[in-house]
mmCIF file of C-alpha atoms in Angstrom:
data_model
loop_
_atom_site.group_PDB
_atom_site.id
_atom_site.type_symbol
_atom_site.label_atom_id
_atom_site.label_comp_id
_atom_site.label_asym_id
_atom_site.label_seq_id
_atom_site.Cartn_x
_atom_site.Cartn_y
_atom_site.Cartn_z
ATOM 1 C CA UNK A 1 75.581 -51.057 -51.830
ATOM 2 C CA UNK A 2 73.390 -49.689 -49.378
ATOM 3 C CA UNK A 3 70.000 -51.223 -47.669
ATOM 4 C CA UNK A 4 68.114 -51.861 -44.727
ATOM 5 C CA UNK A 5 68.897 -54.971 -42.756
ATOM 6 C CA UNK A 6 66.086 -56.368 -41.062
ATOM 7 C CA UNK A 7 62.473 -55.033 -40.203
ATOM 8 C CA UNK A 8 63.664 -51.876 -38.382
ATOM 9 C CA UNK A 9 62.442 -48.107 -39.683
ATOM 10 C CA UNK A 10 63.857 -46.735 -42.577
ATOM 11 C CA UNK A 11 64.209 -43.017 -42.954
ATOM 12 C CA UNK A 12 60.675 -41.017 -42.591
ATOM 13 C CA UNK A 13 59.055 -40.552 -46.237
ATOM 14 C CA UNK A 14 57.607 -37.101 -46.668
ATOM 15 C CA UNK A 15 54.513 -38.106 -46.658
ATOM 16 C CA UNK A 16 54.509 -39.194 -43.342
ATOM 17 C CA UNK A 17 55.976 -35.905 -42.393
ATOM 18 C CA UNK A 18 53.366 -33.641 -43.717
ATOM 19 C CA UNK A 19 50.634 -35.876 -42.261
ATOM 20 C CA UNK A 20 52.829 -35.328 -38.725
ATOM 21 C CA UNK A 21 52.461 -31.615 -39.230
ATOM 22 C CA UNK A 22 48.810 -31.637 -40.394
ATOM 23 C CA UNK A 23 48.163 -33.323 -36.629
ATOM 24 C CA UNK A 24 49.853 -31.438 -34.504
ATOM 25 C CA UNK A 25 48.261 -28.148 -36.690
ATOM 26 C CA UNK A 26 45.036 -29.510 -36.152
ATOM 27 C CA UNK A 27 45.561 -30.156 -32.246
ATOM 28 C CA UNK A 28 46.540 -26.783 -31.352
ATOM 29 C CA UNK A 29 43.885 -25.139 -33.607
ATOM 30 C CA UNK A 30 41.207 -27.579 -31.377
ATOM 31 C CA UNK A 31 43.057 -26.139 -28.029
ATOM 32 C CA UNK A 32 42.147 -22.480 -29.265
ATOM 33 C CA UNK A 33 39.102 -22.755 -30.012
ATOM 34 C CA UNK A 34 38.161 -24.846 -28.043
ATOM 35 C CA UNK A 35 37.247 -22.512 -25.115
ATOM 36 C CA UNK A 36 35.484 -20.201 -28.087
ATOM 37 C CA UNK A 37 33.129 -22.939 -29.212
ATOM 38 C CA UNK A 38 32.118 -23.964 -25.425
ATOM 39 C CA UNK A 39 31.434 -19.935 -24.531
ATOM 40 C CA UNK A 40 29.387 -19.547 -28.409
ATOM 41 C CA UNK A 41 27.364 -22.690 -27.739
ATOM 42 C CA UNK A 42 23.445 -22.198 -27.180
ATOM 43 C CA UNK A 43 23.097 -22.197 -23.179
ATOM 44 C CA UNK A 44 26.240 -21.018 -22.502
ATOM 45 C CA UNK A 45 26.789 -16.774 -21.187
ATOM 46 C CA UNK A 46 30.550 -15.029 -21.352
ATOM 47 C CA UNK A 47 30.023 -14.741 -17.007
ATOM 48 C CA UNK A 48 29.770 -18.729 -17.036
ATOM 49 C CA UNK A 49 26.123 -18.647 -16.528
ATOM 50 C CA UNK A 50 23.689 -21.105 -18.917
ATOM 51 C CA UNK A 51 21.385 -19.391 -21.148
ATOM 52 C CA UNK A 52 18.668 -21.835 -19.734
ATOM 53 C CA UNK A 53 19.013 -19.986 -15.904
ATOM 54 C CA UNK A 54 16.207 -18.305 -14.623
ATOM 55 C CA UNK A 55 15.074 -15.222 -15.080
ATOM 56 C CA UNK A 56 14.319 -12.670 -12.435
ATOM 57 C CA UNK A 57 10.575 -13.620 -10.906
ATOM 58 C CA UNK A 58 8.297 -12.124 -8.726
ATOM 59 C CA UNK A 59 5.460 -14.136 -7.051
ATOM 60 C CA UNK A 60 2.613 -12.246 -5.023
ATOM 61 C CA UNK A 61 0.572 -14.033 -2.062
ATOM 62 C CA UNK A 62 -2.620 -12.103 -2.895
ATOM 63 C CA UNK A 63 -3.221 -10.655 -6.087
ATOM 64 C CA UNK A 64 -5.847 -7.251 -4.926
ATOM 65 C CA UNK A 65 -5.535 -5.610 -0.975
ATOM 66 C CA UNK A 66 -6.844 -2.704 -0.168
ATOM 67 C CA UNK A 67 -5.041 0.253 1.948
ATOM 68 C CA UNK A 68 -3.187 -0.668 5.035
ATOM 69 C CA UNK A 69 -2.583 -3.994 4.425
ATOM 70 C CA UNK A 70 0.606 -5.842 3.569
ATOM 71 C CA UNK A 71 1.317 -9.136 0.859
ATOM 72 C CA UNK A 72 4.036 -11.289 0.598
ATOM 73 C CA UNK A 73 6.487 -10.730 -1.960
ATOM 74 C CA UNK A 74 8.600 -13.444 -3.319
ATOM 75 C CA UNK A 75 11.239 -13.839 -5.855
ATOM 76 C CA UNK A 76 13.672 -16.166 -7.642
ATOM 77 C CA UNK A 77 16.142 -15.769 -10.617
ATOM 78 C CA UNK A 78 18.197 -13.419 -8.940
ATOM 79 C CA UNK A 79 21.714 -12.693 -8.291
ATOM 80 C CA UNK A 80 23.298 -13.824 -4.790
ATOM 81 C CA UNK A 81 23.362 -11.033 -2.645
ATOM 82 C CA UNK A 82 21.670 -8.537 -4.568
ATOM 83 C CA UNK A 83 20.393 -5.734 -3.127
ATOM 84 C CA UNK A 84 16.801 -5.129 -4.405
ATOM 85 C CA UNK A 85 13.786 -2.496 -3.637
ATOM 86 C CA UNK A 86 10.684 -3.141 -4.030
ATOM 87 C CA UNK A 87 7.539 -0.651 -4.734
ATOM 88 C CA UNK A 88 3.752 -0.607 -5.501
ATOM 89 C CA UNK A 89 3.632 1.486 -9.010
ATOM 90 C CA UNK A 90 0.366 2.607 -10.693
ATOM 91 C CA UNK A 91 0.440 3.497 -14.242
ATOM 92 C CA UNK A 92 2.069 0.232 -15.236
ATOM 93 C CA UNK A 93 2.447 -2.742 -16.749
ATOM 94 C CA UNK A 94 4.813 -5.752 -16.931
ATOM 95 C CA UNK A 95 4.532 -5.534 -20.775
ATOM 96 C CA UNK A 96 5.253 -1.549 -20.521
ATOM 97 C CA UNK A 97 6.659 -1.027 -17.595
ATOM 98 C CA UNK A 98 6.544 1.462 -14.547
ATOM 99 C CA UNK A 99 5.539 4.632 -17.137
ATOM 100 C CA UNK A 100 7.199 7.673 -15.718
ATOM 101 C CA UNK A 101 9.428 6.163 -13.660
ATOM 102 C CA UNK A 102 9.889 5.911 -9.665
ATOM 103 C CA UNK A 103 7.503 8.941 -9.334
ATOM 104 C CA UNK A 104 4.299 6.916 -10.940
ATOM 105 C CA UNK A 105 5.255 4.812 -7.336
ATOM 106 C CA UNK A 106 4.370 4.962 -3.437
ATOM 107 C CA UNK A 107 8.534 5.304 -2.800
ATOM 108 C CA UNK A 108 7.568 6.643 1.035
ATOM 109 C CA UNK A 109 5.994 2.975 1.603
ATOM 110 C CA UNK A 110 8.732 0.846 -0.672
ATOM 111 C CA UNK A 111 10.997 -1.848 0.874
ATOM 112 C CA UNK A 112 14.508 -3.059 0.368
ATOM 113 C CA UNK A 113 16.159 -6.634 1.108
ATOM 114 C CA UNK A 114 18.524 -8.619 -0.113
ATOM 115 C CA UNK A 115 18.659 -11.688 -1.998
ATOM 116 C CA UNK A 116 20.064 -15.156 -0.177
ATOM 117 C CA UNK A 117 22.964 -17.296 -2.071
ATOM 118 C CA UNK A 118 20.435 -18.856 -4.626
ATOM 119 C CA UNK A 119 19.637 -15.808 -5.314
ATOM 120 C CA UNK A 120 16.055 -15.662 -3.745
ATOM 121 C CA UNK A 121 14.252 -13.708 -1.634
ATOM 122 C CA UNK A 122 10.644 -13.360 0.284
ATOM 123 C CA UNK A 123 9.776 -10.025 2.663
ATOM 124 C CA UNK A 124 6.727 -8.345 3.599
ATOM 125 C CA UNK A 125 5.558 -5.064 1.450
ATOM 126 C CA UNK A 126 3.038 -2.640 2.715
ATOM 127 C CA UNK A 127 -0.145 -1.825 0.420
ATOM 128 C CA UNK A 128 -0.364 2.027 0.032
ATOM 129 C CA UNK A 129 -1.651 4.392 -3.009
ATOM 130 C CA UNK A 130 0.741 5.367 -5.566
ATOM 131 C CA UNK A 131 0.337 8.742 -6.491
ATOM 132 C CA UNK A 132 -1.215 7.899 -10.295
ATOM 133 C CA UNK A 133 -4.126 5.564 -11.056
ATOM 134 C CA UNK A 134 -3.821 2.185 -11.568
ATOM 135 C CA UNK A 135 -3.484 -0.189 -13.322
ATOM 136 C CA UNK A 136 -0.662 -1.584 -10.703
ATOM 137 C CA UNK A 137 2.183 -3.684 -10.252
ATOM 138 C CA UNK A 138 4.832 -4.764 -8.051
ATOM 139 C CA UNK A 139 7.934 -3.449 -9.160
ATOM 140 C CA UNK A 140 11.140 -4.680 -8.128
ATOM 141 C CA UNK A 141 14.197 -3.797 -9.678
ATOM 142 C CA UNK A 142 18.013 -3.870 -8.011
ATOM 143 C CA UNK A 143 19.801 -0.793 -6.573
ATOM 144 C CA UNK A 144 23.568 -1.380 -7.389
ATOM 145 C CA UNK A 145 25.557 -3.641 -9.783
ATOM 146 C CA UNK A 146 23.853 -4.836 -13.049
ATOM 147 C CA UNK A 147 20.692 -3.727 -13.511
ATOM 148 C CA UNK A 148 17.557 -5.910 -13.458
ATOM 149 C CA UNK A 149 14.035 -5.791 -12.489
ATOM 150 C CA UNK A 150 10.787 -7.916 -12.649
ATOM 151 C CA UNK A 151 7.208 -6.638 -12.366
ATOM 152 C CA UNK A 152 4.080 -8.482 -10.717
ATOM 153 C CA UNK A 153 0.297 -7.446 -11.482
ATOM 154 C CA UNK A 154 -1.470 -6.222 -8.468
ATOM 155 C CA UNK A 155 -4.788 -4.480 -7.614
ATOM 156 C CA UNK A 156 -4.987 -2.055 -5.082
ATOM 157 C CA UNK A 157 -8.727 -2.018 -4.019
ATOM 158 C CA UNK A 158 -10.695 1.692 -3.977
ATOM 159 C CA UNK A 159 -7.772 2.704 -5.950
ATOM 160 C CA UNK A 160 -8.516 4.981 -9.224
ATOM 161 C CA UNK A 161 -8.191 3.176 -12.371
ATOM 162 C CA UNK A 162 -7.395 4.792 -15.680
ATOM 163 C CA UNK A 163 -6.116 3.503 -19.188
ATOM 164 C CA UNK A 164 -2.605 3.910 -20.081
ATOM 165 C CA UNK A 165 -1.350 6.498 -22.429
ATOM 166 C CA UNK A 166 -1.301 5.362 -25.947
ATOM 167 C CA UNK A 167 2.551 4.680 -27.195
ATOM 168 C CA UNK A 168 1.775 6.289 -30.569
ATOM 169 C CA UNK A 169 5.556 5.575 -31.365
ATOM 170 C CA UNK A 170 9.467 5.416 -30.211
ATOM 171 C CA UNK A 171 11.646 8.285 -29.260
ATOM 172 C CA UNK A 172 15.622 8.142 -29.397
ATOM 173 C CA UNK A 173 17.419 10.623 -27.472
ATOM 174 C CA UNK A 174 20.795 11.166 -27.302
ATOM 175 C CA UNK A 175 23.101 13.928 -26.189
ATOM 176 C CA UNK A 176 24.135 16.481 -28.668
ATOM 177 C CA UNK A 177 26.978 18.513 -26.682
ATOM 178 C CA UNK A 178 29.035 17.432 -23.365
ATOM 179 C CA UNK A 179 27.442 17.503 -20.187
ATOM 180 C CA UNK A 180 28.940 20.227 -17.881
ATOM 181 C CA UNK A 181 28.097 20.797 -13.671
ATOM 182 C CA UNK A 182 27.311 24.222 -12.757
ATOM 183 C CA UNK A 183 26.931 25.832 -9.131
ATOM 184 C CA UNK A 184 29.072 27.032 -6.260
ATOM 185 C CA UNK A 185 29.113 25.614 -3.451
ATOM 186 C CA UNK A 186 28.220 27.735 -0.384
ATOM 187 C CA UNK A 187 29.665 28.533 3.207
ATOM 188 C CA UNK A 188 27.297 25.626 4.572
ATOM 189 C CA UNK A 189 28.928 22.720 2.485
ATOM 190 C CA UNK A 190 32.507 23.964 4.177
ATOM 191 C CA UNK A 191 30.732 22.890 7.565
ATOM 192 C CA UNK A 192 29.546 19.449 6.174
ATOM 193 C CA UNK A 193 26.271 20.902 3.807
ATOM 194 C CA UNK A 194 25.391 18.015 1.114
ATOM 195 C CA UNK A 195 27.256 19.887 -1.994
ATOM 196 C CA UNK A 196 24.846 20.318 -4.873
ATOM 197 C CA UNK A 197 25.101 21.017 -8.430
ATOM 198 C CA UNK A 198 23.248 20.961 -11.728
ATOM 199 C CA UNK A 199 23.723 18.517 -14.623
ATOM 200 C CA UNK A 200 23.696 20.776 -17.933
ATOM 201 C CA UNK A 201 23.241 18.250 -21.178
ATOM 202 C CA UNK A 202 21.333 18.997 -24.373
ATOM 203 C CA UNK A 203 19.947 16.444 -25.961
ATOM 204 C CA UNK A 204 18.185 15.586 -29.618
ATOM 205 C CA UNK A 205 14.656 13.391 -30.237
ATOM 206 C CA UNK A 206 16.512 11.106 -33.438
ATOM 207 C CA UNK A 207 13.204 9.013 -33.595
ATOM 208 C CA UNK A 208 10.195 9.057 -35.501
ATOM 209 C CA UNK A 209 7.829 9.924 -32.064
ATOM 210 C CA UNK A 210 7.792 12.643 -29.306
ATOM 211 C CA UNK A 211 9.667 12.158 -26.351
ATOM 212 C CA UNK A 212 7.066 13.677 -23.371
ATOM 213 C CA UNK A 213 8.275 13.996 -19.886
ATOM 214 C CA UNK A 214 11.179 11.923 -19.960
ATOM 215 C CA UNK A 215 12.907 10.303 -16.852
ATOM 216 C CA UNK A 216 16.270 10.029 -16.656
ATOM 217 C CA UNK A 217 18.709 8.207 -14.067
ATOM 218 C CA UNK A 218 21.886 10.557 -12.638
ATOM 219 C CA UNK A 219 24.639 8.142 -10.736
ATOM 220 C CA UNK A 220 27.301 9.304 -8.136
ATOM 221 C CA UNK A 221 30.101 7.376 -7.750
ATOM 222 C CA UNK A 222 32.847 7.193 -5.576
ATOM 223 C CA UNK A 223 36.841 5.494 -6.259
ATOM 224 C CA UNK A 224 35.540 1.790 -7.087
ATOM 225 C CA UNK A 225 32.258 1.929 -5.808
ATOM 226 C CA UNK A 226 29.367 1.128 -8.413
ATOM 227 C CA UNK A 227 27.267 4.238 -9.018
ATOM 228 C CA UNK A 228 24.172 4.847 -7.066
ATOM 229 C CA UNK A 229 21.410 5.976 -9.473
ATOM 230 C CA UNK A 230 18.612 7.704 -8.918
ATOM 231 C CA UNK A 231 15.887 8.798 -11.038
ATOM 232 C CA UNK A 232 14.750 12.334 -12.208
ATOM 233 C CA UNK A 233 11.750 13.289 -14.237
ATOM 234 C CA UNK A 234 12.377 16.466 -16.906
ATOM 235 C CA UNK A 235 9.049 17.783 -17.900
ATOM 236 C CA UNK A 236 8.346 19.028 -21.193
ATOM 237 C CA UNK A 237 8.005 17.664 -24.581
ATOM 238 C CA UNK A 238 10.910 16.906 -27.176
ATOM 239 C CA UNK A 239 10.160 16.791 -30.716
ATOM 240 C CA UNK A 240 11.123 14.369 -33.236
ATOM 241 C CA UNK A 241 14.224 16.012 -34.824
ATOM 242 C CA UNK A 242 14.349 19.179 -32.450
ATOM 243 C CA UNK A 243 16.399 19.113 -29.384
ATOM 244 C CA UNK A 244 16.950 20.623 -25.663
ATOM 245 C CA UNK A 245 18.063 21.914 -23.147
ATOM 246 C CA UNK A 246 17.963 19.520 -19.852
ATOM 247 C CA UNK A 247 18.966 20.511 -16.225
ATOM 248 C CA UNK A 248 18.969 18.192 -13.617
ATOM 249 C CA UNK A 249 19.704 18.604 -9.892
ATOM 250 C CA UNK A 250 22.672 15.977 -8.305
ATOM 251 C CA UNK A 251 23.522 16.271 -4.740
ATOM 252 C CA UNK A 252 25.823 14.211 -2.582
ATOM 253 C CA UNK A 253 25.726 13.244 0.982
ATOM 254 C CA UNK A 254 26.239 15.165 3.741
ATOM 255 C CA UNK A 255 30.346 15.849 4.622
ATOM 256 C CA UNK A 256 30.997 14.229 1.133
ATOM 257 C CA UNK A 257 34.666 15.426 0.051
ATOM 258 C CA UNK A 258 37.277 13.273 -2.909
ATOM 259 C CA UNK A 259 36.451 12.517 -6.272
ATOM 260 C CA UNK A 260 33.068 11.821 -7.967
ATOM 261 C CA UNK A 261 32.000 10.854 -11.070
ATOM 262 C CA UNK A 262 27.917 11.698 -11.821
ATOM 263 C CA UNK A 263 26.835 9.737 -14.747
ATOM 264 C CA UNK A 264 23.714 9.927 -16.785
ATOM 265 C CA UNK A 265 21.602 7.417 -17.984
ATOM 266 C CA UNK A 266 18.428 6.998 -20.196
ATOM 267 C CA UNK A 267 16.708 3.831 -20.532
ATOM 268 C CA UNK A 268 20.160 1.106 -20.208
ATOM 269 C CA UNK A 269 22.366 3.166 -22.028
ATOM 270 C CA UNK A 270 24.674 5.918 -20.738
ATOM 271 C CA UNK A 271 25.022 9.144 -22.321
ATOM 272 C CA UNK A 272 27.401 10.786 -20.042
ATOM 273 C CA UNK A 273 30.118 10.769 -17.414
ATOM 274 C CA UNK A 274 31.588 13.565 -15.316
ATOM 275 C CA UNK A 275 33.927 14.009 -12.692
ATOM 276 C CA UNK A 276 33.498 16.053 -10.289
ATOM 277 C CA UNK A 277 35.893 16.595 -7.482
ATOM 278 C CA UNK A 278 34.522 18.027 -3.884
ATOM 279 C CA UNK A 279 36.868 19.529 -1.462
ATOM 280 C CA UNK A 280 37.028 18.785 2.298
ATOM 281 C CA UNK A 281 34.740 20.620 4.517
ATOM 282 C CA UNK A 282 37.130 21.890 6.584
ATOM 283 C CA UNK A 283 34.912 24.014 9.165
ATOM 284 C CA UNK A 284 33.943 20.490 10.644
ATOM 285 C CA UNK A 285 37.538 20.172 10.970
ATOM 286 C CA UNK A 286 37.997 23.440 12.680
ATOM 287 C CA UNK A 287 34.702 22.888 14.922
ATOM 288 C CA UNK A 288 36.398 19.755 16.389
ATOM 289 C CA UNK A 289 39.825 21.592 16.813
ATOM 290 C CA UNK A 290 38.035 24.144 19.123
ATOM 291 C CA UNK A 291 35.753 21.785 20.348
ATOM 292 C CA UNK A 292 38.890 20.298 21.860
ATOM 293 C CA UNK A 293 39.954 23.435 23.509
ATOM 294 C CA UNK A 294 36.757 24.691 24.759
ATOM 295 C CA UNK A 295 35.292 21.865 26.673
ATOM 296 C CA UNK A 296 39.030 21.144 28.572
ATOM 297 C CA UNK A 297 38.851 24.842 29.146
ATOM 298 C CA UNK A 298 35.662 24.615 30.847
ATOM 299 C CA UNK A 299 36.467 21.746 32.762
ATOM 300 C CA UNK A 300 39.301 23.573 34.485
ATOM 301 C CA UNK A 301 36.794 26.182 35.200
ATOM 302 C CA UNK A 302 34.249 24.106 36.711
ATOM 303 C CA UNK A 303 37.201 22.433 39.128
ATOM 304 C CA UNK A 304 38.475 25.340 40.097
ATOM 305 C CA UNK A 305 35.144 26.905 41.240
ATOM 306 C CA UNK A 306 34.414 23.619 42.715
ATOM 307 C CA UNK A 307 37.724 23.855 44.945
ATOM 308 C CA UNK A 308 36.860 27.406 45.729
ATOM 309 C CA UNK A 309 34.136 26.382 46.964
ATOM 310 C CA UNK A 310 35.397 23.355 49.636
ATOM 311 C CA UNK A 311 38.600 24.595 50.475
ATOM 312 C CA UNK A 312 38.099 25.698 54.292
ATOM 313 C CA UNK A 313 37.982 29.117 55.526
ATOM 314 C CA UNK A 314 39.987 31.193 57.245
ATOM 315 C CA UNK A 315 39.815 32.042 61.080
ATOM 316 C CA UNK A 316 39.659 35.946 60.903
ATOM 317 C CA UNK A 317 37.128 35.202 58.291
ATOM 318 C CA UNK A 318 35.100 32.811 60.222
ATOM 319 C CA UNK A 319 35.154 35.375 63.394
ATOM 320 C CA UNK A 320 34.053 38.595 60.892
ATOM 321 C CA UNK A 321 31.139 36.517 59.637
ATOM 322 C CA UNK A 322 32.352 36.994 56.166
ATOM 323 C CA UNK A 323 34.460 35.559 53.373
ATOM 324 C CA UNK A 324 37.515 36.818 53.423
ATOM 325 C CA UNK A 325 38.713 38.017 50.126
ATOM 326 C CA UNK A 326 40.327 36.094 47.479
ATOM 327 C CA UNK A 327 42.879 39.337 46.777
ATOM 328 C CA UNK A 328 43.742 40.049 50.497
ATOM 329 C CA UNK A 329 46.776 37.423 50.340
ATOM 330 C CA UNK A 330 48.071 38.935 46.784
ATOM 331 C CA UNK A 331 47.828 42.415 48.521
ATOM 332 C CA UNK A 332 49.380 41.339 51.733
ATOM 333 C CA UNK A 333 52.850 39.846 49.340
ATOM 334 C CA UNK A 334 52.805 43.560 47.488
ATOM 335 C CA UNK A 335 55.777 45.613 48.545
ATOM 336 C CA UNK A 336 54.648 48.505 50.966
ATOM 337 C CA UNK A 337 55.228 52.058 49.299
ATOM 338 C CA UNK A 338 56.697 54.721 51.277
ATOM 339 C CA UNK A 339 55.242 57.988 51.687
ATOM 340 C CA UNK A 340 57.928 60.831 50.348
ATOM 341 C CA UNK A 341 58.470 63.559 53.309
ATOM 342 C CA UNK A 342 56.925 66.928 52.435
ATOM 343 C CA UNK A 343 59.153 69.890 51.298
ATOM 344 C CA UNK A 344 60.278 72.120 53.902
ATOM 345 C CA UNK A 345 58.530 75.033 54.435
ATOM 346 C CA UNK A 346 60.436 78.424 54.735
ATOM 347 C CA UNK A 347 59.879 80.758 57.534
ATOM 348 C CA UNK A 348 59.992 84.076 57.400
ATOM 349 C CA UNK A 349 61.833 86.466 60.155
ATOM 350 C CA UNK A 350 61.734 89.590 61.239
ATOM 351 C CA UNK A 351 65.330 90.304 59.744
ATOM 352 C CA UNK A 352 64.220 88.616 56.545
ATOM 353 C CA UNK A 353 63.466 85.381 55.617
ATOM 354 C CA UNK A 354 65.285 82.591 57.313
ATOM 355 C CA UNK A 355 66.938 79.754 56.055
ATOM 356 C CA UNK A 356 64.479 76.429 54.818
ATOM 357 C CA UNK A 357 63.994 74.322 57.572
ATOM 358 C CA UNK A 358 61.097 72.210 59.889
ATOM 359 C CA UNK A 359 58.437 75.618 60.852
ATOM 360 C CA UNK A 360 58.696 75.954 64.946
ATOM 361 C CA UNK A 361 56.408 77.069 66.989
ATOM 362 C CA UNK A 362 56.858 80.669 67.715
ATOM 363 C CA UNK A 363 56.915 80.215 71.476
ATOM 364 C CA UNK A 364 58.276 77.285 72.319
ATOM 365 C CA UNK A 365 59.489 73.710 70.787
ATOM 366 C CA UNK A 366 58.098 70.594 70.831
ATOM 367 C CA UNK A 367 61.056 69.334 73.348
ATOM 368 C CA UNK A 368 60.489 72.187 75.935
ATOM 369 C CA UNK A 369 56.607 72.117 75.489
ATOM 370 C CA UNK A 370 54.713 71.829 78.769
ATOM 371 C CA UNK A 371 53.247 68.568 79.653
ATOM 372 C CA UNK A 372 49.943 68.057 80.977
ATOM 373 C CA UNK A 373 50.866 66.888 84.803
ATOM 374 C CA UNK A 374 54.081 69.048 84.928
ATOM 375 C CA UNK A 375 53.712 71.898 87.207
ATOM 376 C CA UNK A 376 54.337 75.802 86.219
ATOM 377 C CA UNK A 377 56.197 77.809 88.105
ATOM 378 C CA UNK A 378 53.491 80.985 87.653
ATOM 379 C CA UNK A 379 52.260 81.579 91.081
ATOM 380 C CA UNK A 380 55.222 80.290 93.139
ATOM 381 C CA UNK A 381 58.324 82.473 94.424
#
């Protein structure tokens, strides 16, 4: 007969088995999503930020100047160490925005700064005249890395005022066929010319509204580096279910060379990427190679007339008054030449002619010759 003896555990009843199970299911179930639940609560963003954080602001210390003077622009609400530039726009609206793009702005009098660690900022901005009628703002919007901008109503005094163009409806554009870079680049860029090209894309209106003068935004980037946008205006008129052709110049900075990538963007979306690889300029190359050779070259030249020029004279040249000349040592070291004898000369006799030999005199030689102080015997017996 078998049995327990005394109060200890008997064997484990399957019930208590399945309700171990069911725990340790229900524990590592928790530990999954866990992390999910935290990151889909309200307040809570995938980048660890809280859904209650501040949005970008913009704060103005005078709300109407006139020409020639400056405000104070602050801001809050934005990212730590953001790089942000900031414009006076006409033709816009914090409810519509800057309405044909960076070109409705006065970019020649903009300012850029950068944000502190809280993410705030406060710099002094010039009041000028954007090149369309008000109404105005204060636009300020970041260069690189995630895009985000804030807009601030402000009067420019004795500046034009005219209504905004009525948004009758909503355009969609989007690119029918793959963007493509045409051009050559010419003998400049291979001494350091900015290389240029043109962005070929055609695109198709798929919303209900014209799409006038649109602005896109074409990006260069380089390896890692976030792209640096900037914005270009396409004039003409697309139609709501017709498409076209688009064109748009991209240039790089001077001496660029490796591999680029030009992106295009309308509104926040992207509608193409293309690389674009730029050779080396190599006549910058080659201007610094003989750079190097001509200036050492010249150097030498320079010393050496230099030394010429303090290395003391010699004494017949000091007696003769004049220089003596740089070749008369060379000369002096040349080997003299030898003059050849001349032929002899034959001499013709009375018997015929006579053997080749040295011409004599016909009455006497030059050993027997008379002298000048000898005396003749004519006269004397």
């Amino acid at each position: 007969m078998t049995g327990r003896i005394g109060p200890g555990p008997g064997p484990a009843t399957p019930r208590r088995r399945t309700a171990g199970l069911r725990g340790n299911t229900i524990a590592a179930l928790l530990a999954v999503l866990l992390p999910a639940l935290l990151l889909a609560a309200p307040g809570a963003h995938a980048d660890g930020r809280s859904a209650s954080a501040p949005k970008p602001a913009v704060t103005l210390s005078d709300k109407e100047a006139g020409k020639g003077g400056s405000l104070t622009v602050k801001g809050s609400g934005w990212r730590s160490g953001a790089l942000l530039m900031l414009l006076v726009c006409g033709q816009s609206s914090p409810a519509r925005g800057v309405i044909g793009g960076t070109n409705s702005c006065a970019n020649a009098d903009g300012r850029a700064v950068t944000t502190d660690t809280k993410g705030a900022f406060s710099t002094k901005l010039p009041v000028s005249e954007p090149p369309v009628p008000c109404p105005c703002v204060v636009h300020v919007a970041t260069v690189t890395g995630e895009e985000a901008l804030a807009d601030a109503v402000f009067v420019v005094a004795g500046h034009p005022v005219a209504a905004l163009p009525k948004q009758t409806g909503q355009g969609k554009l989007a690119v029918l066929a793959a963007a493509r870079l045409e051009g050559d680049s010419s003998v400049l860029t291979w001494f350091g010319a900015p290389p240029t090209r043109r962005l070929v894309f055609t695109v198709g209106n798929m919303g209900s509204a014209p799409v006038e003068n649109p602005v896109f935004r074409v990006g260069t980037a380089h390896g890692v580096y976030a792209p640096q946008w900037e914005e270009r205006q396409w004039r003409g008129t697309v139609e709501p279910g017709r498409k076209a052709r688009i064109e748009l110049p991209v240039e790089l900075a001077a001496g660029a060379h490796g591999d680029y990538r030009v992106s295009l963007k309308y509104g926040t979306k992207v509608l193409a990427e293309q690389p674009w690889g730029v050779g080396r300029p190599w006549g910058v190359t080659l201007f610094w190679i003989l750079l190097c050779l001509v200036v050492p070259a010249a150097v030498f030249r320079i010393g050496m007339a230099v030394v010429d020029r303090v290395r003391p004279r010699s004494a017949q040249a000091s007696r003769g008054g004049r220089r003596a000349s740089p070749f008369a040592g060379a000369a002096a070291r040349l080997p003299r030449l030898r003059r050849t004898p001349a032929a002899p000369v034959p001499t013709t006799t009375a018997g015929g002619p006579r053997a080749t030999g040295t011409a004599a005199l016909p009455w006497f030689t030059p050993e027997s010759a008379p002298s000048e102080h000898s005396p003749t015997t004519k006269g004397h017996s």
